[in-house]
Amino acid sequence: MSKPVEETIAQPSAVAAPKKKQPYPFWLGGVAATIAASITHPLDLTKVRMQATGDKGMINSLRKTVRTAGVRGLFDGISGTWLRQMTYSICRFWAYDESKKLLGANEKSPAWQLALAGCMAGGIAGFVGNPGEILMVRMQGDFAKPPEKRLNYKNSIDGLIRMVREEGWSSLGRGVGPNVFRAILMNASQLASYDFFKNELLKTGYFEDNIYVHTTASFAAGTVATTVCSPADVIKSRIMSASGAEGKSAIHMLRTSFKNEGPMFMFKGWVPAWTRLQPTTILIFITLEQLKRVVDWTRGDL
């Protein structure tokens, strides 16, 4: 006797609900940025010295540094760079993710929405990271100055203590306006454009979410960010590298520089800035993507 039809039909197995992906640790971006900045520090050092002290040409500035301070001099102010990345960069990546949540955005959202999230993140991070930014700029530019004008900070912590003791608490806010403005531009152009370019590449159907896409998207993001941020970056470096009363007014610094050098002073140091920011941007996002994969692996999500 044949079995009833309903008994011969296989019962559908229960489909497990898709596992909700947990958010990544907020500090991943800061770690990735610190690793990248440590590798590219000599290029950042050269950019700051060209902007703040008038060194001519990237290669000449590098040679001058090696000639006067040795190869070790290429890493002058590295502790200031670490302090800056572990304050500013941790804050900006965290704030960017939180801003996207607040706006209901994700990596596939329109460019304007990603840029708005980047602006929000930049405003917060630029303010929080301002003391670290000052220390980084001062320590990088110190050895390019005449001996009698050097600050000679031992490290970033010593620099913070001396700044407060010698110049008051208000010194920690020096250049905060240009720095916040520059941070807004940076995050709107770098973080947002990386998400935008990455999504556009994946939408074509010719690419997978791998290191090739990460490299291409970060290369494009680095070029956009360098060009957009150059004017604010030059003004910020000149104000922060000054001490005493000479660097208090961004408007005065802008007028003086415009009068003496013309409008193209705003793009002074673009080549070393691009040369530094390009590998930094690529290293940041590749490192960040790999750190995310490590986190996924430890959670069993791969």
PDB file of C-alpha atoms in Angstrom:
ATOM      1  CA  MET A   1       0.000   0.000   0.000  1.00  0.00           C
ATOM      2  CA  SER A   2       1.461   3.359  -0.988  1.00  0.00           C
ATOM      3  CA  LYS A   3       2.144   6.023   1.621  1.00  0.00           C
ATOM      4  CA  PRO A   4      -0.008   9.135   1.670  1.00  0.00           C
ATOM      5  CA  VAL A   5       1.300  11.864  -0.533  1.00  0.00           C
ATOM      6  CA  GLU A   6       1.751  14.244   2.411  1.00  0.00           C
ATOM      7  CA  GLU A   7       4.083  11.710   4.064  1.00  0.00           C
ATOM      8  CA  THR A   8       6.305  11.419   0.966  1.00  0.00           C
ATOM      9  CA  ILE A   9       6.928  15.148   0.695  1.00  0.00           C
ATOM     10  CA  ALA A  10       9.984  16.268   2.637  1.00  0.00           C
ATOM     11  CA  GLN A  11       9.163  18.755   5.297  1.00  0.00           C
ATOM     12  CA  PRO A  12      11.013  22.071   4.854  1.00  0.00           C
ATOM     13  CA  SER A  13      13.814  22.450   7.342  1.00  0.00           C
ATOM     14  CA  ALA A  14      13.758  25.440   9.632  1.00  0.00           C
ATOM     15  CA  VAL A  15      15.699  28.344   8.221  1.00  0.00           C
ATOM     16  CA  ALA A  16      17.917  29.934  10.796  1.00  0.00           C
ATOM     17  CA  ALA A  17      17.476  33.667  11.163  1.00  0.00           C
ATOM     18  CA  PRO A  18      20.467  35.596   9.865  1.00  0.00           C
ATOM     19  CA  LYS A  19      22.875  36.412  12.635  1.00  0.00           C
ATOM     20  CA  LYS A  20      22.916  40.112  13.424  1.00  0.00           C
ATOM     21  CA  LYS A  21      26.417  41.448  12.977  1.00  0.00           C
ATOM     22  CA  GLN A  22      27.861  43.038  16.065  1.00  0.00           C
ATOM     23  CA  PRO A  23      29.475  46.486  15.784  1.00  0.00           C
ATOM     24  CA  TYR A  24      33.245  46.578  15.611  1.00  0.00           C
ATOM     25  CA  PRO A  25      35.299  47.926  18.548  1.00  0.00           C
ATOM     26  CA  PHE A  26      35.347  51.718  18.446  1.00  0.00           C
ATOM     27  CA  TRP A  27      39.144  51.854  18.713  1.00  0.00           C
ATOM     28  CA  LEU A  28      39.911  49.875  15.528  1.00  0.00           C
ATOM     29  CA  GLY A  29      40.169  53.007  13.394  1.00  0.00           C
ATOM     30  CA  GLY A  30      42.588  54.629  15.840  1.00  0.00           C
ATOM     31  CA  VAL A  31      44.867  51.580  15.847  1.00  0.00           C
ATOM     32  CA  ALA A  32      44.846  51.410  12.038  1.00  0.00           C
ATOM     33  CA  ALA A  33      45.624  55.146  11.782  1.00  0.00           C
ATOM     34  CA  THR A  34      48.463  54.889  14.322  1.00  0.00           C
ATOM     35  CA  ILE A  35      50.106  52.049  12.395  1.00  0.00           C
ATOM     36  CA  ALA A  36      49.786  53.948   9.105  1.00  0.00           C
ATOM     37  CA  ALA A  37      51.040  57.246  10.563  1.00  0.00           C
ATOM     38  CA  SER A  38      54.082  55.573  12.114  1.00  0.00           C
ATOM     39  CA  ILE A  39      55.132  54.202   8.721  1.00  0.00           C
ATOM     40  CA  THR A  40      54.602  57.486   6.847  1.00  0.00           C
ATOM     41  CA  HIS A  41      55.861  59.807   9.604  1.00  0.00           C
ATOM     42  CA  PRO A  42      58.932  61.070   7.644  1.00  0.00           C
ATOM     43  CA  LEU A  43      56.650  62.316   4.851  1.00  0.00           C
ATOM     44  CA  ASP A  44      54.318  64.049   7.305  1.00  0.00           C
ATOM     45  CA  LEU A  45      57.339  65.616   9.009  1.00  0.00           C
ATOM     46  CA  THR A  46      58.518  66.980   5.653  1.00  0.00           C
ATOM     47  CA  LYS A  47      55.073  68.362   4.802  1.00  0.00           C
ATOM     48  CA  VAL A  48      54.817  70.247   8.103  1.00  0.00           C
ATOM     49  CA  ARG A  49      58.321  71.688   7.778  1.00  0.00           C
ATOM     50  CA  MET A  50      57.651  72.891   4.244  1.00  0.00           C
ATOM     51  CA  GLN A  51      54.399  74.541   5.324  1.00  0.00           C
ATOM     52  CA  ALA A  52      55.669  76.059   8.563  1.00  0.00           C
ATOM     53  CA  THR A  53      59.300  76.968   7.881  1.00  0.00           C
ATOM     54  CA  GLY A  54      59.480  77.574   4.142  1.00  0.00           C
ATOM     55  CA  ASP A  55      61.722  74.650   3.167  1.00  0.00           C
ATOM     56  CA  LYS A  56      61.871  74.404  -0.623  1.00  0.00           C
ATOM     57  CA  GLY A  57      61.085  71.060  -2.246  1.00  0.00           C
ATOM     58  CA  MET A  58      60.253  67.740  -0.644  1.00  0.00           C
ATOM     59  CA  ILE A  59      63.561  66.038  -1.499  1.00  0.00           C
ATOM     60  CA  ASN A  60      65.595  69.041  -0.333  1.00  0.00           C
ATOM     61  CA  SER A  61      63.664  69.117   2.939  1.00  0.00           C
ATOM     62  CA  LEU A  62      64.277  65.403   3.503  1.00  0.00           C
ATOM     63  CA  ARG A  63      67.982  65.824   2.769  1.00  0.00           C
ATOM     64  CA  LYS A  64      68.180  68.797   5.120  1.00  0.00           C
ATOM     65  CA  THR A  65      66.626  66.746   7.916  1.00  0.00           C
ATOM     66  CA  VAL A  66      69.039  63.830   7.407  1.00  0.00           C
ATOM     67  CA  ARG A  67      72.010  66.183   7.115  1.00  0.00           C
ATOM     68  CA  THR A  68      71.217  68.088  10.314  1.00  0.00           C
ATOM     69  CA  ALA A  69      69.739  65.346  12.508  1.00  0.00           C
ATOM     70  CA  GLY A  70      70.620  62.029  10.856  1.00  0.00           C
ATOM     71  CA  VAL A  71      68.201  59.325   9.732  1.00  0.00           C
ATOM     72  CA  ARG A  72      66.750  59.287  13.219  1.00  0.00           C
ATOM     73  CA  GLY A  73      65.685  62.885  12.617  1.00  0.00           C
ATOM     74  CA  LEU A  74      63.092  61.627  10.118  1.00  0.00           C
ATOM     75  CA  PHE A  75      61.132  60.394  13.135  1.00  0.00           C
ATOM     76  CA  ASP A  76      61.315  63.591  15.173  1.00  0.00           C
ATOM     77  CA  GLY A  77      58.064  64.117  17.048  1.00  0.00           C
ATOM     78  CA  ILE A  78      56.814  60.536  16.630  1.00  0.00           C
ATOM     79  CA  SER A  79      55.324  60.549  20.142  1.00  0.00           C
ATOM     80  CA  GLY A  80      53.276  63.606  19.159  1.00  0.00           C
ATOM     81  CA  THR A  81      52.006  61.673  16.140  1.00  0.00           C
ATOM     82  CA  TRP A  82      50.993  58.746  18.365  1.00  0.00           C
ATOM     83  CA  LEU A  83      49.182  61.042  20.804  1.00  0.00           C
ATOM     84  CA  ARG A  84      47.371  62.726  17.941  1.00  0.00           C
ATOM     85  CA  GLN A  85      46.262  59.466  16.313  1.00  0.00           C
ATOM     86  CA  MET A  86      45.115  57.877  19.561  1.00  0.00           C
ATOM     87  CA  THR A  87      42.912  60.896  20.305  1.00  0.00           C
ATOM     88  CA  TYR A  88      41.836  62.409  16.995  1.00  0.00           C
ATOM     89  CA  SER A  89      41.666  59.234  14.884  1.00  0.00           C
ATOM     90  CA  ILE A  90      39.939  57.077  17.484  1.00  0.00           C
ATOM     91  CA  CYS A  91      37.358  59.834  17.902  1.00  0.00           C
ATOM     92  CA  ARG A  92      36.786  60.440  14.190  1.00  0.00           C
ATOM     93  CA  PHE A  93      36.191  56.804  13.217  1.00  0.00           C
ATOM     94  CA  TRP A  94      33.894  56.294  16.204  1.00  0.00           C
ATOM     95  CA  ALA A  95      32.018  59.547  15.532  1.00  0.00           C
ATOM     96  CA  TYR A  96      31.680  58.730  11.812  1.00  0.00           C
ATOM     97  CA  ASP A  97      30.015  55.388  12.547  1.00  0.00           C
ATOM     98  CA  GLU A  98      27.749  56.975  15.162  1.00  0.00           C
ATOM     99  CA  SER A  99      26.860  59.853  12.817  1.00  0.00           C
ATOM    100  CA  LYS A 100      25.872  57.391  10.087  1.00  0.00           C
ATOM    101  CA  LYS A 101      23.603  55.610  12.563  1.00  0.00           C
ATOM    102  CA  LEU A 102      22.066  58.932  13.604  1.00  0.00           C
ATOM    103  CA  LEU A 103      21.392  59.832   9.964  1.00  0.00           C
ATOM    104  CA  GLY A 104      20.177  56.339   9.112  1.00  0.00           C
ATOM    105  CA  ALA A 105      23.017  55.996   6.623  1.00  0.00           C
ATOM    106  CA  ASN A 106      25.371  53.183   5.642  1.00  0.00           C
ATOM    107  CA  GLU A 107      28.155  52.588   3.115  1.00  0.00           C
ATOM    108  CA  LYS A 108      25.579  52.404   0.302  1.00  0.00           C
ATOM    109  CA  SER A 109      23.951  55.748   1.100  1.00  0.00           C
ATOM    110  CA  PRO A 110      24.188  58.769  -1.233  1.00  0.00           C
ATOM    111  CA  ALA A 111      27.461  60.698  -1.227  1.00  0.00           C
ATOM    112  CA  TRP A 112      25.915  63.788   0.390  1.00  0.00           C
ATOM    113  CA  GLN A 113      24.675  61.747   3.351  1.00  0.00           C
ATOM    114  CA  LEU A 114      28.087  60.143   3.867  1.00  0.00           C
ATOM    115  CA  ALA A 115      29.733  63.555   3.569  1.00  0.00           C
ATOM    116  CA  LEU A 116      27.360  64.981   6.193  1.00  0.00           C
ATOM    117  CA  ALA A 117      28.261  62.155   8.569  1.00  0.00           C
ATOM    118  CA  GLY A 118      31.924  62.895   7.871  1.00  0.00           C
ATOM    119  CA  CYS A 119      31.419  66.583   8.662  1.00  0.00           C
ATOM    120  CA  MET A 120      29.777  65.732  11.983  1.00  0.00           C
ATOM    121  CA  ALA A 121      32.595  63.358  12.879  1.00  0.00           C
ATOM    122  CA  GLY A 122      35.257  65.870  11.863  1.00  0.00           C
ATOM    123  CA  GLY A 123      33.794  68.615  14.009  1.00  0.00           C
ATOM    124  CA  ILE A 124      33.898  66.419  17.111  1.00  0.00           C
ATOM    125  CA  ALA A 125      37.293  64.843  16.440  1.00  0.00           C
ATOM    126  CA  GLY A 126      38.968  68.117  15.457  1.00  0.00           C
ATOM    127  CA  PHE A 127      38.036  69.629  18.810  1.00  0.00           C
ATOM    128  CA  VAL A 128      38.964  66.584  20.903  1.00  0.00           C
ATOM    129  CA  GLY A 129      42.253  65.999  19.090  1.00  0.00           C
ATOM    130  CA  ASN A 130      43.435  69.629  19.015  1.00  0.00           C
ATOM    131  CA  PRO A 131      46.053  69.363  21.819  1.00  0.00           C
ATOM    132  CA  GLY A 132      47.588  66.295  20.186  1.00  0.00           C
ATOM    133  CA  GLU A 133      47.590  68.098  16.836  1.00  0.00           C
ATOM    134  CA  ILE A 134      49.482  71.059  18.311  1.00  0.00           C
ATOM    135  CA  LEU A 135      52.083  68.801  19.921  1.00  0.00           C
ATOM    136  CA  MET A 136      52.582  66.837  16.704  1.00  0.00           C
ATOM    137  CA  VAL A 137      53.081  69.977  14.589  1.00  0.00           C
ATOM    138  CA  ARG A 138      55.413  71.630  17.097  1.00  0.00           C
ATOM    139  CA  MET A 139      57.560  68.561  17.641  1.00  0.00           C
ATOM    140  CA  GLN A 140      57.851  67.881  13.917  1.00  0.00           C
ATOM    141  CA  GLY A 141      58.856  71.430  13.085  1.00  0.00           C
ATOM    142  CA  ASP A 142      61.132  72.078  16.070  1.00  0.00           C
ATOM    143  CA  PHE A 143      64.481  70.971  14.652  1.00  0.00           C
ATOM    144  CA  ALA A 144      63.922  72.996  11.485  1.00  0.00           C
ATOM    145  CA  LYS A 145      64.020  76.194  13.573  1.00  0.00           C
ATOM    146  CA  PRO A 146      67.112  78.077  14.757  1.00  0.00           C
ATOM    147  CA  PRO A 147      68.441  76.627  18.061  1.00  0.00           C
ATOM    148  CA  GLU A 148      67.382  79.682  20.062  1.00  0.00           C
ATOM    149  CA  LYS A 149      63.742  79.306  18.938  1.00  0.00           C
ATOM    150  CA  ARG A 150      63.378  75.579  19.560  1.00  0.00           C
ATOM    151  CA  LEU A 151      60.936  74.318  22.180  1.00  0.00           C
ATOM    152  CA  ASN A 152      62.849  71.068  22.834  1.00  0.00           C
ATOM    153  CA  TYR A 153      59.943  69.017  24.165  1.00  0.00           C
ATOM    154  CA  LYS A 154      61.207  65.646  25.424  1.00  0.00           C
ATOM    155  CA  ASN A 155      58.018  63.884  24.347  1.00  0.00           C
ATOM    156  CA  SER A 156      54.331  64.609  23.847  1.00  0.00           C
ATOM    157  CA  ILE A 157      53.479  64.378  27.569  1.00  0.00           C
ATOM    158  CA  ASP A 158      56.311  66.724  28.483  1.00  0.00           C
ATOM    159  CA  GLY A 159      55.080  69.046  25.744  1.00  0.00           C
ATOM    160  CA  LEU A 160      51.522  69.087  27.124  1.00  0.00           C
ATOM    161  CA  ILE A 161      52.739  69.857  30.648  1.00  0.00           C
ATOM    162  CA  ARG A 162      55.041  72.635  29.450  1.00  0.00           C
ATOM    163  CA  MET A 163      52.396  74.169  27.208  1.00  0.00           C
ATOM    164  CA  VAL A 164      49.957  74.458  30.117  1.00  0.00           C
ATOM    165  CA  ARG A 165      52.640  75.690  32.538  1.00  0.00           C
ATOM    166  CA  GLU A 166      54.293  78.196  30.196  1.00  0.00           C
ATOM    167  CA  GLU A 167      51.386  79.336  28.008  1.00  0.00           C
ATOM    168  CA  GLY A 168      48.291  78.546  30.060  1.00  0.00           C
ATOM    169  CA  TRP A 169      45.376  76.191  29.472  1.00  0.00           C
ATOM    170  CA  SER A 170      44.184  78.328  26.574  1.00  0.00           C
ATOM    171  CA  SER A 171      47.229  77.196  24.569  1.00  0.00           C
ATOM    172  CA  LEU A 172      45.596  73.777  24.151  1.00  0.00           C
ATOM    173  CA  GLY A 173      42.953  75.472  22.021  1.00  0.00           C
ATOM    174  CA  ARG A 174      45.384  77.309  19.758  1.00  0.00           C
ATOM    175  CA  GLY A 175      44.358  76.946  16.127  1.00  0.00           C
ATOM    176  CA  VAL A 176      41.236  74.992  17.096  1.00  0.00           C
ATOM    177  CA  GLY A 177      39.138  76.844  14.491  1.00  0.00           C
ATOM    178  CA  PRO A 178      41.310  75.951  11.475  1.00  0.00           C
ATOM    179  CA  ASN A 179      41.896  72.483  12.920  1.00  0.00           C
ATOM    180  CA  VAL A 180      38.177  71.741  13.296  1.00  0.00           C
ATOM    181  CA  PHE A 181      37.532  73.171   9.820  1.00  0.00           C
ATOM    182  CA  ARG A 182      40.302  71.029   8.379  1.00  0.00           C
ATOM    183  CA  ALA A 183      39.018  67.951  10.264  1.00  0.00           C
ATOM    184  CA  ILE A 184      35.535  68.519   8.839  1.00  0.00           C
ATOM    185  CA  LEU A 185      36.970  68.720   5.330  1.00  0.00           C
ATOM    186  CA  MET A 186      39.199  65.687   5.895  1.00  0.00           C
ATOM    187  CA  ASN A 187      36.501  63.394   7.187  1.00  0.00           C
ATOM    188  CA  ALA A 188      33.911  64.544   4.655  1.00  0.00           C
ATOM    189  CA  SER A 189      36.407  63.932   1.841  1.00  0.00           C
ATOM    190  CA  GLN A 190      38.419  60.945   3.084  1.00  0.00           C
ATOM    191  CA  LEU A 191      36.045  58.716   5.066  1.00  0.00           C
ATOM    192  CA  ALA A 192      32.960  59.521   3.029  1.00  0.00           C
ATOM    193  CA  SER A 193      34.684  59.249  -0.348  1.00  0.00           C
ATOM    194  CA  TYR A 194      36.241  55.908   0.613  1.00  0.00           C
ATOM    195  CA  ASP A 195      32.797  54.486   1.382  1.00  0.00           C
ATOM    196  CA  PHE A 196      31.430  56.068  -1.799  1.00  0.00           C
ATOM    197  CA  PHE A 197      34.165  54.799  -4.140  1.00  0.00           C
ATOM    198  CA  LYS A 198      34.165  51.356  -2.550  1.00  0.00           C
ATOM    199  CA  ASN A 199      30.409  51.010  -2.999  1.00  0.00           C
ATOM    200  CA  GLU A 200      30.552  52.289  -6.597  1.00  0.00           C
ATOM    201  CA  LEU A 201      33.232  49.737  -7.461  1.00  0.00           C
ATOM    202  CA  LEU A 202      31.254  46.895  -5.892  1.00  0.00           C
ATOM    203  CA  LYS A 203      28.082  47.991  -7.711  1.00  0.00           C
ATOM    204  CA  THR A 204      29.711  47.412 -11.099  1.00  0.00           C
ATOM    205  CA  GLY A 205      29.726  43.670 -10.461  1.00  0.00           C
ATOM    206  CA  TYR A 206      33.318  43.350 -11.665  1.00  0.00           C
ATOM    207  CA  PHE A 207      34.866  43.588  -8.198  1.00  0.00           C
ATOM    208  CA  GLU A 208      34.684  41.694  -4.943  1.00  0.00           C
ATOM    209  CA  ASP A 209      35.118  43.139  -1.467  1.00  0.00           C
ATOM    210  CA  ASN A 210      38.845  42.468  -1.251  1.00  0.00           C
ATOM    211  CA  ILE A 211      42.194  44.229  -0.997  1.00  0.00           C
ATOM    212  CA  TYR A 212      42.094  45.383  -4.639  1.00  0.00           C
ATOM    213  CA  VAL A 213      38.869  47.295  -4.078  1.00  0.00           C
ATOM    214  CA  HIS A 214      40.153  48.654  -0.742  1.00  0.00           C
ATOM    215  CA  THR A 215      43.345  49.902  -2.409  1.00  0.00           C
ATOM    216  CA  THR A 216      41.585  51.532  -5.369  1.00  0.00           C
ATOM    217  CA  ALA A 217      38.931  53.224  -3.221  1.00  0.00           C
ATOM    218  CA  SER A 218      41.485  54.499  -0.708  1.00  0.00           C
ATOM    219  CA  PHE A 219      43.736  55.820  -3.511  1.00  0.00           C
ATOM    220  CA  ALA A 220      40.854  57.893  -4.874  1.00  0.00           C
ATOM    221  CA  ALA A 221      39.896  59.030  -1.368  1.00  0.00           C
ATOM    222  CA  GLY A 222      43.463  60.137  -0.617  1.00  0.00           C
ATOM    223  CA  THR A 223      43.643  62.327  -3.718  1.00  0.00           C
ATOM    224  CA  VAL A 224      40.281  63.959  -2.994  1.00  0.00           C
ATOM    225  CA  ALA A 225      41.186  64.558   0.652  1.00  0.00           C
ATOM    226  CA  THR A 226      44.591  66.115  -0.114  1.00  0.00           C
ATOM    227  CA  THR A 227      43.139  68.665  -2.509  1.00  0.00           C
ATOM    228  CA  VAL A 228      40.142  69.584  -0.371  1.00  0.00           C
ATOM    229  CA  CYS A 229      42.139  69.928   2.853  1.00  0.00           C
ATOM    230  CA  SER A 230      45.259  71.717   1.603  1.00  0.00           C
ATOM    231  CA  PRO A 231      44.227  75.353   2.360  1.00  0.00           C
ATOM    232  CA  ALA A 232      43.094  74.632   5.929  1.00  0.00           C
ATOM    233  CA  ASP A 233      46.091  72.366   6.497  1.00  0.00           C
ATOM    234  CA  VAL A 234      48.595  75.100   5.565  1.00  0.00           C
ATOM    235  CA  ILE A 235      46.955  77.705   7.828  1.00  0.00           C
ATOM    236  CA  LYS A 236      46.671  75.205  10.692  1.00  0.00           C
ATOM    237  CA  SER A 237      50.345  74.250  10.474  1.00  0.00           C
ATOM    238  CA  ARG A 238      51.500  77.866  10.440  1.00  0.00           C
ATOM    239  CA  ILE A 239      49.375  78.853  13.423  1.00  0.00           C
ATOM    240  CA  MET A 240      50.221  75.808  15.530  1.00  0.00           C
ATOM    241  CA  SER A 241      53.944  75.952  14.838  1.00  0.00           C
ATOM    242  CA  ALA A 242      54.049  79.530  16.127  1.00  0.00           C
ATOM    243  CA  SER A 243      54.422  80.273  19.828  1.00  0.00           C
ATOM    244  CA  GLY A 244      53.504  83.301  21.895  1.00  0.00           C
ATOM    245  CA  ALA A 245      51.370  86.054  20.377  1.00  0.00           C
ATOM    246  CA  GLU A 246      52.494  85.557  16.768  1.00  0.00           C
ATOM    247  CA  GLY A 247      50.173  82.644  16.055  1.00  0.00           C
ATOM    248  CA  LYS A 248      46.954  83.639  17.802  1.00  0.00           C
ATOM    249  CA  SER A 249      44.963  85.013  14.858  1.00  0.00           C
ATOM    250  CA  ALA A 250      44.025  82.827  11.912  1.00  0.00           C
ATOM    251  CA  ILE A 251      42.803  85.904  10.004  1.00  0.00           C
ATOM    252  CA  HIS A 252      46.113  87.729  10.537  1.00  0.00           C
ATOM    253  CA  MET A 253      48.070  84.650   9.432  1.00  0.00           C
ATOM    254  CA  LEU A 254      45.848  84.301   6.361  1.00  0.00           C
ATOM    255  CA  ARG A 255      46.194  87.962   5.359  1.00  0.00           C
ATOM    256  CA  THR A 256      49.961  88.014   5.850  1.00  0.00           C
ATOM    257  CA  SER A 257      50.517  84.801   3.894  1.00  0.00           C
ATOM    258  CA  PHE A 258      48.178  85.914   1.083  1.00  0.00           C
ATOM    259  CA  LYS A 259      49.929  89.274   0.827  1.00  0.00           C
ATOM    260  CA  ASN A 260      53.467  87.873   0.851  1.00  0.00           C
ATOM    261  CA  GLU A 261      52.979  84.700  -1.205  1.00  0.00           C
ATOM    262  CA  GLY A 262      49.760  85.018  -3.184  1.00  0.00           C
ATOM    263  CA  PRO A 263      46.744  82.654  -3.187  1.00  0.00           C
ATOM    264  CA  MET A 264      48.780  79.595  -4.181  1.00  0.00           C
ATOM    265  CA  PHE A 265      50.316  79.515  -0.703  1.00  0.00           C
ATOM    266  CA  MET A 266      47.186  77.558   0.267  1.00  0.00           C
ATOM    267  CA  PHE A 267      48.472  74.631  -1.791  1.00  0.00           C
ATOM    268  CA  LYS A 268      52.071  74.870  -0.621  1.00  0.00           C
ATOM    269  CA  GLY A 269      53.306  71.424   0.268  1.00  0.00           C
ATOM    270  CA  TRP A 270      50.559  69.720  -1.822  1.00  0.00           C
ATOM    271  CA  VAL A 271      53.000  67.201  -3.328  1.00  0.00           C
ATOM    272  CA  PRO A 272      54.460  66.020   0.005  1.00  0.00           C
ATOM    273  CA  ALA A 273      50.958  66.212   1.506  1.00  0.00           C
ATOM    274  CA  TRP A 274      49.635  63.951  -1.282  1.00  0.00           C
ATOM    275  CA  THR A 275      52.722  61.738  -1.099  1.00  0.00           C
ATOM    276  CA  ARG A 276      52.177  61.376   2.636  1.00  0.00           C
ATOM    277  CA  LEU A 277      48.376  61.202   2.707  1.00  0.00           C
ATOM    278  CA  GLN A 278      48.078  58.782  -0.201  1.00  0.00           C
ATOM    279  CA  PRO A 279      49.995  55.875   1.365  1.00  0.00           C
ATOM    280  CA  THR A 280      48.596  56.830   4.764  1.00  0.00           C
ATOM    281  CA  THR A 281      45.031  56.634   3.466  1.00  0.00           C
ATOM    282  CA  ILE A 282      45.713  53.332   1.706  1.00  0.00           C
ATOM    283  CA  LEU A 283      47.427  51.896   4.804  1.00  0.00           C
ATOM    284  CA  ILE A 284      44.652  53.106   7.126  1.00  0.00           C
ATOM    285  CA  PHE A 285      41.808  51.505   5.197  1.00  0.00           C
ATOM    286  CA  ILE A 286      43.630  48.309   4.255  1.00  0.00           C
ATOM    287  CA  THR A 287      44.732  47.881   7.885  1.00  0.00           C
ATOM    288  CA  LEU A 288      41.243  48.705   9.140  1.00  0.00           C
ATOM    289  CA  GLU A 289      39.615  46.213   6.772  1.00  0.00           C
ATOM    290  CA  GLN A 290      42.077  43.519   7.869  1.00  0.00           C
ATOM    291  CA  LEU A 291      41.499  44.303  11.550  1.00  0.00           C
ATOM    292  CA  LYS A 292      37.776  43.931  10.919  1.00  0.00           C
ATOM    293  CA  ARG A 293      38.405  40.534   9.332  1.00  0.00           C
ATOM    294  CA  VAL A 294      40.393  39.488  12.397  1.00  0.00           C
ATOM    295  CA  VAL A 295      37.492  40.555  14.619  1.00  0.00           C
ATOM    296  CA  ASP A 296      35.053  38.633  12.366  1.00  0.00           C
ATOM    297  CA  TRP A 297      37.312  35.578  12.581  1.00  0.00           C
ATOM    298  CA  THR A 298      37.461  35.699  16.402  1.00  0.00           C
ATOM    299  CA  ARG A 299      33.651  35.970  16.479  1.00  0.00           C
ATOM    300  CA  GLY A 300      33.229  33.086  14.033  1.00  0.00           C
ATOM    301  CA  ASP A 301      31.618  35.313  11.402  1.00  0.00           C
ATOM    302  CA  LEU A 302      33.971  34.242   8.567  1.00  0.00           C
TER     303      LEU A 302
END
